[in-house]
Amino acid sequence: MVLVFAETWNGQFKKSTFEAVQYAAACANAQGSQAVAVVVGPATAPVESLGAYGAHKVLHLHGPEKFETAQHAALLGDAAKELNASMIVISGTANGRALMGAVAVRAEASVISNVTALPESFGPVRVVRGAFSSKGIEVCESSSARTVIGLVPNALGVKDSAGSDAAFEDRNVSAASRATVVEQQLASGTIALPEAERVVSAGRGMKAPENWGMIEELAQVLGAATACSKPVSDIGWRPHREHVGQTGIQVNPQLYIAIGISGAIQHLAGVSSSKTIVVINSDPEAPFFKAADYGIVGDAFDIVPRLTAALKAHLN
Ligand SMILES: Cc1cc2nc3c(=O)[nH]c(=O)nc-3n(C[C@H](O)[C@H](O)[C@H](O)COP(=O)(O)OP(=O)(O)OC[C@H]3O[C@@H](n4cnc5c(N)ncnc54)[C@H](O)[C@@H]3O)c2cc1C
């Protein structure tokens, strides 16, 4: 049996949850087994709808109102042991990354994080993961009977849903928590970076924070999240939550547009697995061009408004 953590935000399933459920279902099908999704806490979306993504059953654990690592890890770990799960799939969101190790301890499992593909084999579990800040890959083999798989968000994407509703079971549960979540706030008007399909990112080439209007406008036209290089957030031009790279958020979008960013190795470490990279830079020797699928040599203050206008005209 393959167990998958079905993460919610404000009661709704995250896109990364559908991807994780499809991953778990593919693993289960390959082994002639079943995928059980575990929802913890309030869900306004009907939990049985996860059947459309391949879950055979959904276990809805009522009790915790908000995400808390120790509590969620205990509940998931105990469910995995009770159901004798051979794999536990957790998407590598911020909460997911916090959970992986703790769930593995509770469930007496090994953990393979940063996974980017379906397993090559299941007995033992053998799977490819990103390594060295995603500059390389490793093939990892679990030496445990139970394995936590930490899936990189957007690694496989969400395929069209096709299945029917899953069976579900409600349970009232409780587990000790070690911290209390007092308040949660989503940065308003923004798309969560780790899960974004498109990202518009800018660096020190933008010269000053007041020049970000054109970056935000381009992002808005594309339905993209905004991101930035490390020095830009260090000097306070942009919030730290937008910092991508080795020491920031790792992104994996379909489209990454880098504007006025040199392409230092530490920046590339967090963005190089983007499917298509577009670089806009006034310096033809900027290292980022080596990693680009499309490059535009020019002044961002000239190119970006023209690109936005062209996209607006095209999309309307
Ligand atoms: C341990 C360590 C960890 C690090 N982690 C990270 C990380 O996670 N993420 C990260 O981003 N960096 C990280 N860095 C910093 C990294 O090495 C670079 O210094 C940084 O990425 C450079 O940011 P930048 O490209 O915005 O600025 P710059 O290097 O100053 O580049 C600005 C670019 O803008 C271009 N430009 C200038 N004017 C224009 C214009 N008008 N139009 C178009 N282009 C223009 C220039 O040609 C240049 O290429 C780390 C460094 C260290 C040592």
Short mmCIF file of C-alpha atoms and ligand atoms in Angstrom, two decimals:
data_model
loop_
_atom_site.label_atom_id
_atom_site.label_comp_id
_atom_site.label_asym_id
_atom_site.label_seq_id
_atom_site.Cartn_x
_atom_site.Cartn_y
_atom_site.Cartn_z
CA MET A 1 0.00 0.00 0.00
CA VAL A 2 1.20 3.50 -0.86
CA LEU A 3 0.20 6.30 1.49
CA VAL A 4 0.19 9.92 0.32
CA PHE A 5 -0.14 13.11 2.36
CA ALA A 6 -2.93 15.22 0.84
CA GLU A 7 -1.96 18.72 1.94
CA THR A 8 -4.58 21.46 2.10
CA TRP A 9 -4.48 25.23 2.35
CA ASN A 10 -7.61 26.95 3.67
CA GLY A 11 -9.44 23.66 3.25
CA GLN A 12 -8.60 23.33 -0.45
CA PHE A 13 -6.20 20.80 -1.94
CA LYS A 14 -2.99 22.29 -3.28
CA LYS A 15 -1.98 21.60 -6.87
CA SER A 16 1.07 19.77 -5.52
CA THR A 17 -1.32 17.44 -3.69
CA PHE A 18 -2.89 16.28 -6.96
CA GLU A 19 0.60 15.64 -8.35
CA ALA A 20 1.59 13.66 -5.23
CA VAL A 21 -1.62 11.60 -5.36
CA GLN A 22 -1.02 10.77 -9.05
CA TYR A 23 2.56 9.80 -8.19
CA ALA A 24 1.37 7.55 -5.35
CA ALA A 25 -1.29 5.99 -7.60
CA ALA A 26 1.32 5.25 -10.29
CA CYS A 27 3.56 3.60 -7.66
CA ALA A 28 0.63 1.60 -6.30
CA ASN A 29 -0.52 0.47 -9.76
CA ALA A 30 3.00 -0.63 -10.67
CA GLN A 31 2.98 -2.89 -7.61
CA GLY A 32 -0.61 -4.12 -7.98
CA SER A 33 -1.39 -2.26 -4.78
CA GLN A 34 -3.54 0.69 -3.66
CA ALA A 35 -2.96 4.37 -2.94
CA VAL A 36 -4.48 5.80 0.24
CA ALA A 37 -4.53 9.59 0.61
CA VAL A 38 -4.46 11.02 4.14
CA VAL A 39 -6.11 14.39 4.75
CA VAL A 40 -5.41 15.95 8.15
CA GLY A 41 -7.69 18.66 9.52
CA PRO A 42 -10.46 20.71 7.88
CA ALA A 43 -11.16 20.20 4.19
CA THR A 44 -13.83 22.16 2.34
CA ALA A 45 -13.06 20.38 -0.93
CA PRO A 46 -14.76 16.96 -1.00
CA VAL A 47 -12.05 14.50 0.02
CA GLU A 48 -13.46 11.76 -2.22
CA SER A 49 -12.59 13.94 -5.24
CA LEU A 50 -8.98 12.74 -4.84
CA GLY A 51 -10.22 9.55 -6.49
CA ALA A 52 -10.08 11.44 -9.79
CA TYR A 53 -6.30 11.63 -9.31
CA GLY A 54 -5.96 7.93 -8.58
CA ALA A 55 -6.50 7.60 -4.81
CA HIS A 56 -8.30 4.34 -4.07
CA LYS A 57 -9.26 5.51 -0.61
CA VAL A 58 -9.07 8.71 1.44
CA LEU A 59 -8.52 8.66 5.18
CA HIS A 60 -9.75 11.96 6.64
CA LEU A 61 -8.29 12.58 10.08
CA HIS A 62 -10.32 15.23 11.94
CA GLY A 63 -8.82 17.00 14.93
CA PRO A 64 -5.91 19.31 14.15
CA GLU A 65 -7.15 22.68 12.95
CA LYS A 66 -3.85 23.88 11.50
CA PHE A 67 -0.61 22.37 10.25
CA GLU A 68 1.86 21.55 13.01
CA THR A 69 4.87 19.40 12.17
CA ALA A 70 5.07 17.09 15.20
CA GLN A 71 1.33 16.46 15.28
CA HIS A 72 0.99 15.83 11.55
CA ALA A 73 4.09 13.62 11.54
CA ALA A 74 2.71 11.51 14.38
CA LEU A 75 -0.66 11.07 12.67
CA LEU A 76 0.82 10.25 9.26
CA GLY A 77 3.52 7.98 10.70
CA ASP A 78 0.99 6.03 12.78
CA ALA A 79 -1.38 5.69 9.79
CA ALA A 80 1.50 4.36 7.67
CA LYS A 81 2.33 1.75 10.29
CA GLU A 82 -1.28 0.74 10.86
CA LEU A 83 -1.92 0.35 7.12
CA ASN A 84 1.47 -1.29 6.58
CA ALA A 85 2.41 1.22 3.87
CA SER A 86 5.56 0.40 1.92
CA MET A 87 5.85 3.97 0.63
CA ILE A 88 4.76 7.37 1.99
CA VAL A 89 4.64 10.11 -0.67
CA ILE A 90 4.98 13.72 0.52
CA SER A 91 5.24 16.69 -1.83
CA GLY A 92 8.26 18.89 -1.09
CA THR A 93 6.30 22.02 -0.22
CA ALA A 94 7.44 24.06 2.79
CA ASN A 95 5.24 21.94 5.09
CA GLY A 96 6.13 18.75 3.24
CA ARG A 97 9.85 19.31 3.69
CA ALA A 98 9.31 19.90 7.40
CA LEU A 99 7.37 16.64 7.64
CA MET A 100 9.52 14.16 5.72
CA GLY A 101 12.17 13.39 8.33
CA ALA A 102 9.74 13.46 11.24
CA VAL A 103 7.32 11.08 9.48
CA ALA A 104 10.20 8.75 8.63
CA VAL A 105 11.24 8.56 12.29
CA ARG A 106 7.68 7.89 13.47
CA ALA A 107 6.99 5.32 10.74
CA GLU A 108 10.42 3.65 11.04
CA ALA A 109 11.10 4.42 7.39
CA SER A 110 13.99 5.64 5.29
CA VAL A 111 13.57 8.94 3.49
CA ILE A 112 14.56 9.89 -0.06
CA SER A 113 13.95 13.59 -0.70
CA ASN A 114 14.19 15.73 -3.84
CA VAL A 115 12.74 12.93 -5.97
CA THR A 116 12.11 13.91 -9.58
CA ALA A 117 10.87 10.70 -11.24
CA LEU A 118 8.89 7.54 -10.64
CA PRO A 119 10.89 4.73 -9.00
CA GLU A 120 12.96 2.47 -11.25
CA SER A 121 12.09 -0.46 -9.00
CA PHE A 122 10.05 -1.14 -5.87
CA GLY A 123 11.72 -4.06 -4.12
CA PRO A 124 13.85 -2.30 -2.95
CA VAL A 125 12.67 1.19 -3.85
CA ARG A 126 15.19 2.67 -6.27
CA VAL A 127 14.60 6.20 -7.47
CA VAL A 128 16.32 9.22 -9.06
CA ARG A 129 16.73 12.37 -6.97
CA GLY A 130 18.25 15.76 -7.63
CA ALA A 131 21.61 16.24 -5.90
CA PHE A 132 24.25 18.93 -5.49
CA SER A 133 21.66 21.74 -5.54
CA SER A 134 20.03 20.09 -8.58
CA LYS A 135 23.27 20.30 -10.60
CA GLY A 136 23.45 16.52 -10.64
CA ILE A 137 21.33 13.45 -10.07
CA GLU A 138 21.67 10.47 -7.80
CA VAL A 139 20.06 7.07 -7.97
CA CYS A 140 19.07 6.17 -4.41
CA GLU A 141 18.08 2.76 -3.11
CA SER A 142 16.13 2.37 0.11
CA SER A 143 17.40 -0.24 2.54
CA SER A 144 14.25 -0.08 4.62
CA ALA A 145 10.92 -1.90 4.24
CA ARG A 146 9.16 1.47 4.28
CA THR A 147 10.30 4.55 2.36
CA VAL A 148 9.26 8.19 2.55
CA ILE A 149 9.44 9.75 -0.93
CA GLY A 150 9.83 13.54 -0.95
CA LEU A 151 8.61 14.61 -4.38
CA VAL A 152 9.86 17.87 -5.93
CA PRO A 153 6.75 20.00 -6.72
CA ASN A 154 6.13 20.27 -10.48
CA ALA A 155 8.62 17.44 -11.21
CA LEU A 156 6.00 15.45 -13.12
CA GLY A 157 3.13 17.94 -13.29
CA VAL A 158 -0.55 17.13 -12.89
CA LYS A 159 -2.06 15.06 -15.66
CA ASP A 160 -5.75 15.28 -16.58
CA SER A 161 -7.86 13.71 -13.88
CA ALA A 162 -9.92 10.78 -15.01
CA GLY A 163 -10.87 8.41 -12.19
CA SER A 164 -14.04 8.39 -10.12
CA ASP A 165 -14.57 9.38 -6.49
CA ALA A 166 -12.61 7.43 -3.91
CA ALA A 167 -14.00 5.62 -0.89
CA PHE A 168 -13.35 7.60 2.26
CA GLU A 169 -13.22 7.11 5.99
CA ASP A 170 -13.58 9.83 8.63
CA ARG A 171 -11.77 9.48 11.91
CA ASN A 172 -11.53 11.73 14.94
CA VAL A 173 -7.95 11.74 16.12
CA SER A 174 -5.67 13.60 18.44
CA ALA A 175 -1.91 13.79 18.78
CA ALA A 176 0.30 15.87 21.01
CA SER A 177 1.65 19.02 19.38
CA ARG A 178 4.87 20.71 20.43
CA ALA A 179 4.02 24.18 19.16
CA THR A 180 0.83 26.10 18.56
CA VAL A 181 0.20 27.85 15.28
CA VAL A 182 -1.25 31.17 16.37
CA GLU A 183 -1.86 32.78 13.00
CA GLN A 184 -1.29 32.01 9.33
CA GLN A 185 -1.20 34.60 6.57
CA LEU A 186 -0.81 34.08 2.85
CA ALA A 187 1.09 36.89 1.15
CA SER A 188 -1.80 38.49 -0.70
CA GLY A 189 -1.91 38.77 -4.47
CA THR A 190 0.98 36.41 -5.05
CA ILE A 191 1.29 32.93 -6.54
CA ALA A 192 3.21 30.46 -4.36
CA LEU A 193 6.71 30.28 -5.86
CA PRO A 194 7.53 26.59 -5.34
CA GLU A 195 4.40 25.54 -7.22
CA ALA A 196 4.33 28.28 -9.88
CA GLU A 197 4.06 27.20 -13.52
CA ARG A 198 5.61 30.51 -14.64
CA VAL A 199 8.08 32.74 -12.82
CA VAL A 200 9.27 36.26 -13.69
CA SER A 201 12.48 36.94 -11.78
CA ALA A 202 14.68 40.02 -11.62
CA GLY A 203 18.06 40.99 -10.23
CA ARG A 204 20.33 43.87 -9.47
CA GLY A 205 20.15 44.97 -13.11
CA MET A 206 16.79 46.57 -12.21
CA LYS A 207 18.82 49.27 -10.37
CA ALA A 208 16.21 50.20 -7.71
CA PRO A 209 13.09 48.79 -6.01
CA GLU A 210 10.80 51.38 -7.62
CA ASN A 211 11.54 49.80 -11.01
CA TRP A 212 9.75 46.53 -10.11
CA GLY A 213 6.40 47.77 -11.47
CA MET A 214 7.31 46.50 -14.94
CA ILE A 215 8.34 43.10 -13.50
CA GLU A 216 5.02 42.80 -11.66
CA GLU A 217 3.10 43.83 -14.75
CA LEU A 218 4.83 41.22 -16.91
CA ALA A 219 4.16 38.61 -14.23
CA GLN A 220 0.52 39.60 -14.06
CA VAL A 221 0.06 39.30 -17.83
CA LEU A 222 1.62 35.82 -17.76
CA GLY A 223 -0.13 34.70 -14.55
CA ALA A 224 3.36 34.21 -13.11
CA ALA A 225 4.89 34.41 -9.66
CA THR A 226 7.60 37.02 -9.06
CA ALA A 227 11.07 36.09 -7.80
CA CYS A 228 14.44 37.76 -7.34
CA SER A 229 18.15 37.14 -6.86
CA LYS A 230 19.67 37.01 -3.38
CA PRO A 231 21.30 40.47 -3.29
CA VAL A 232 18.00 42.03 -4.25
CA SER A 233 16.26 40.58 -1.18
CA ASP A 234 19.34 41.13 1.01
CA ILE A 235 19.23 44.87 0.37
CA GLY A 236 15.49 44.95 0.93
CA TRP A 237 14.33 45.72 -2.60
CA ARG A 238 12.10 42.65 -2.53
CA PRO A 239 10.78 40.37 0.27
CA HIS A 240 12.93 37.39 1.26
CA ARG A 241 10.17 34.97 0.26
CA GLU A 242 11.01 35.81 -3.40
CA HIS A 243 14.70 34.88 -3.15
CA VAL A 244 15.47 31.91 -5.38
CA GLY A 245 18.68 29.91 -5.64
CA GLN A 246 20.91 27.68 -3.61
CA THR A 247 20.16 29.50 -0.38
CA GLY A 248 16.60 30.45 -1.33
CA ILE A 249 13.61 28.72 -2.83
CA GLN A 250 14.16 26.13 -5.54
CA VAL A 251 11.72 26.50 -8.41
CA ASN A 252 10.75 24.10 -11.15
CA PRO A 253 8.36 26.02 -13.44
CA GLN A 254 7.49 25.54 -17.09
CA LEU A 255 8.82 29.05 -17.81
CA TYR A 256 11.47 31.07 -15.93
CA ILE A 257 12.19 34.59 -17.19
CA ALA A 258 15.38 36.08 -15.70
CA ILE A 259 15.73 39.85 -16.07
CA GLY A 260 18.93 41.68 -15.11
CA ILE A 261 20.32 38.62 -13.33
CA SER A 262 23.92 37.62 -14.10
CA GLY A 263 23.40 33.87 -13.67
CA ALA A 264 25.82 33.13 -10.83
CA ILE A 265 26.14 29.42 -10.03
CA GLN A 266 24.34 29.89 -6.71
CA HIS A 267 21.35 31.43 -8.52
CA LEU A 268 21.31 28.74 -11.21
CA ALA A 269 21.31 26.05 -8.52
CA GLY A 270 17.73 26.97 -7.65
CA VAL A 271 16.31 27.56 -11.12
CA SER A 272 18.16 25.39 -13.63
CA SER A 273 15.55 22.63 -13.66
CA SER A 274 12.99 25.09 -15.10
CA LYS A 275 11.64 23.65 -18.35
CA THR A 276 12.20 26.81 -20.45
CA ILE A 277 14.55 29.63 -19.42
CA VAL A 278 14.39 33.08 -21.03
CA VAL A 279 17.18 35.53 -20.16
CA ILE A 280 17.06 39.30 -20.68
CA ASN A 281 20.42 40.95 -19.99
CA SER A 282 22.32 43.92 -21.43
CA ASP A 283 25.65 42.07 -21.21
CA PRO A 284 26.04 39.49 -24.01
CA GLU A 285 28.72 37.77 -21.88
CA ALA A 286 26.38 37.28 -18.88
CA PRO A 287 26.81 33.64 -17.73
CA PHE A 288 23.03 33.14 -17.60
CA PHE A 289 22.90 32.99 -21.42
CA LYS A 290 24.71 29.62 -21.26
CA ALA A 291 21.76 28.17 -19.36
CA ALA A 292 19.11 29.93 -21.45
CA ASP A 293 16.75 28.40 -24.00
CA TYR A 294 16.04 31.89 -25.34
CA GLY A 295 18.20 34.96 -24.78
CA ILE A 296 17.53 38.64 -25.42
CA VAL A 297 20.55 40.95 -25.27
CA GLY A 298 19.28 44.40 -24.41
CA ASP A 299 18.28 46.93 -21.81
CA ALA A 300 15.54 45.54 -19.56
CA PHE A 301 13.99 49.02 -19.36
CA ASP A 302 13.44 48.89 -23.11
CA ILE A 303 12.72 45.16 -23.60
CA VAL A 304 10.37 44.37 -20.70
CA PRO A 305 7.66 47.01 -21.45
CA ARG A 306 7.71 45.99 -25.13
CA LEU A 307 7.47 42.29 -24.24
CA THR A 308 4.56 42.99 -21.88
CA ALA A 309 2.73 45.03 -24.52
CA ALA A 310 3.27 42.32 -27.15
CA LEU A 311 2.01 39.62 -24.78
CA LYS A 312 -1.03 41.70 -23.85
CA ALA A 313 -1.85 42.17 -27.53
CA HIS A 314 -1.33 38.46 -28.21
CA LEU A 315 -3.33 37.21 -25.22
CA ASN A 316 -6.32 39.56 -25.72
C1 LIG B 1 27.18 30.99 -0.36
C2 LIG B 1 26.46 31.83 -1.37
C3 LIG B 1 25.13 31.56 -1.61
C4 LIG B 1 24.42 32.32 -2.55
N1 LIG B 1 23.10 32.02 -2.79
C5 LIG B 1 22.44 32.71 -3.75
C6 LIG B 1 21.10 32.38 -4.08
O1 LIG B 1 20.47 31.50 -3.49
N2 LIG B 1 20.49 33.10 -5.05
C7 LIG B 1 21.10 34.12 -5.73
O2 LIG B 1 20.47 34.73 -6.60
N3 LIG B 1 22.39 34.43 -5.43
C8 LIG B 1 23.06 33.77 -4.46
N4 LIG B 1 24.34 34.14 -4.16
C9 LIG B 1 24.90 35.35 -4.79
C10 LIG B 1 25.42 35.08 -6.19
O3 LIG B 1 26.74 34.61 -6.12
C11 LIG B 1 25.38 36.38 -7.01
O4 LIG B 1 26.13 37.36 -6.35
C12 LIG B 1 23.98 36.92 -7.25
O5 LIG B 1 23.14 35.91 -7.77
C13 LIG B 1 24.02 38.10 -8.21
O6 LIG B 1 22.77 38.70 -8.27
P1 LIG B 1 22.35 39.50 -9.57
O7 LIG B 1 22.54 38.64 -10.76
O8 LIG B 1 21.00 40.07 -9.30
O9 LIG B 1 23.37 40.74 -9.58
P2 LIG B 1 24.65 41.03 -10.45
O10 LIG B 1 25.65 39.95 -10.38
O11 LIG B 1 25.08 42.39 -10.06
O12 LIG B 1 24.10 41.02 -11.94
C14 LIG B 1 23.28 42.02 -12.48
C15 LIG B 1 23.06 41.69 -13.93
O13 LIG B 1 22.19 42.64 -14.48
C16 LIG B 1 22.63 42.97 -15.79
N5 LIG B 1 22.12 44.30 -16.08
C17 LIG B 1 22.53 45.48 -15.58
N6 LIG B 1 21.78 46.49 -16.08
C18 LIG B 1 20.87 45.90 -16.91
C19 LIG B 1 19.83 46.42 -17.72
N7 LIG B 1 19.54 47.72 -17.76
N8 LIG B 1 19.13 45.55 -18.46
C20 LIG B 1 19.39 44.22 -18.44
N9 LIG B 1 20.38 43.68 -17.68
C21 LIG B 1 21.09 44.52 -16.92
C22 LIG B 1 24.14 42.91 -15.71
O14 LIG B 1 24.70 42.70 -16.99
C23 LIG B 1 24.34 41.72 -14.78
O15 LIG B 1 24.48 40.52 -15.51
C24 LIG B 1 25.06 33.39 -3.23
C25 LIG B 1 26.41 33.63 -2.99
C26 LIG B 1 27.10 32.87 -2.08
C27 LIG B 1 28.56 33.17 -1.84
#
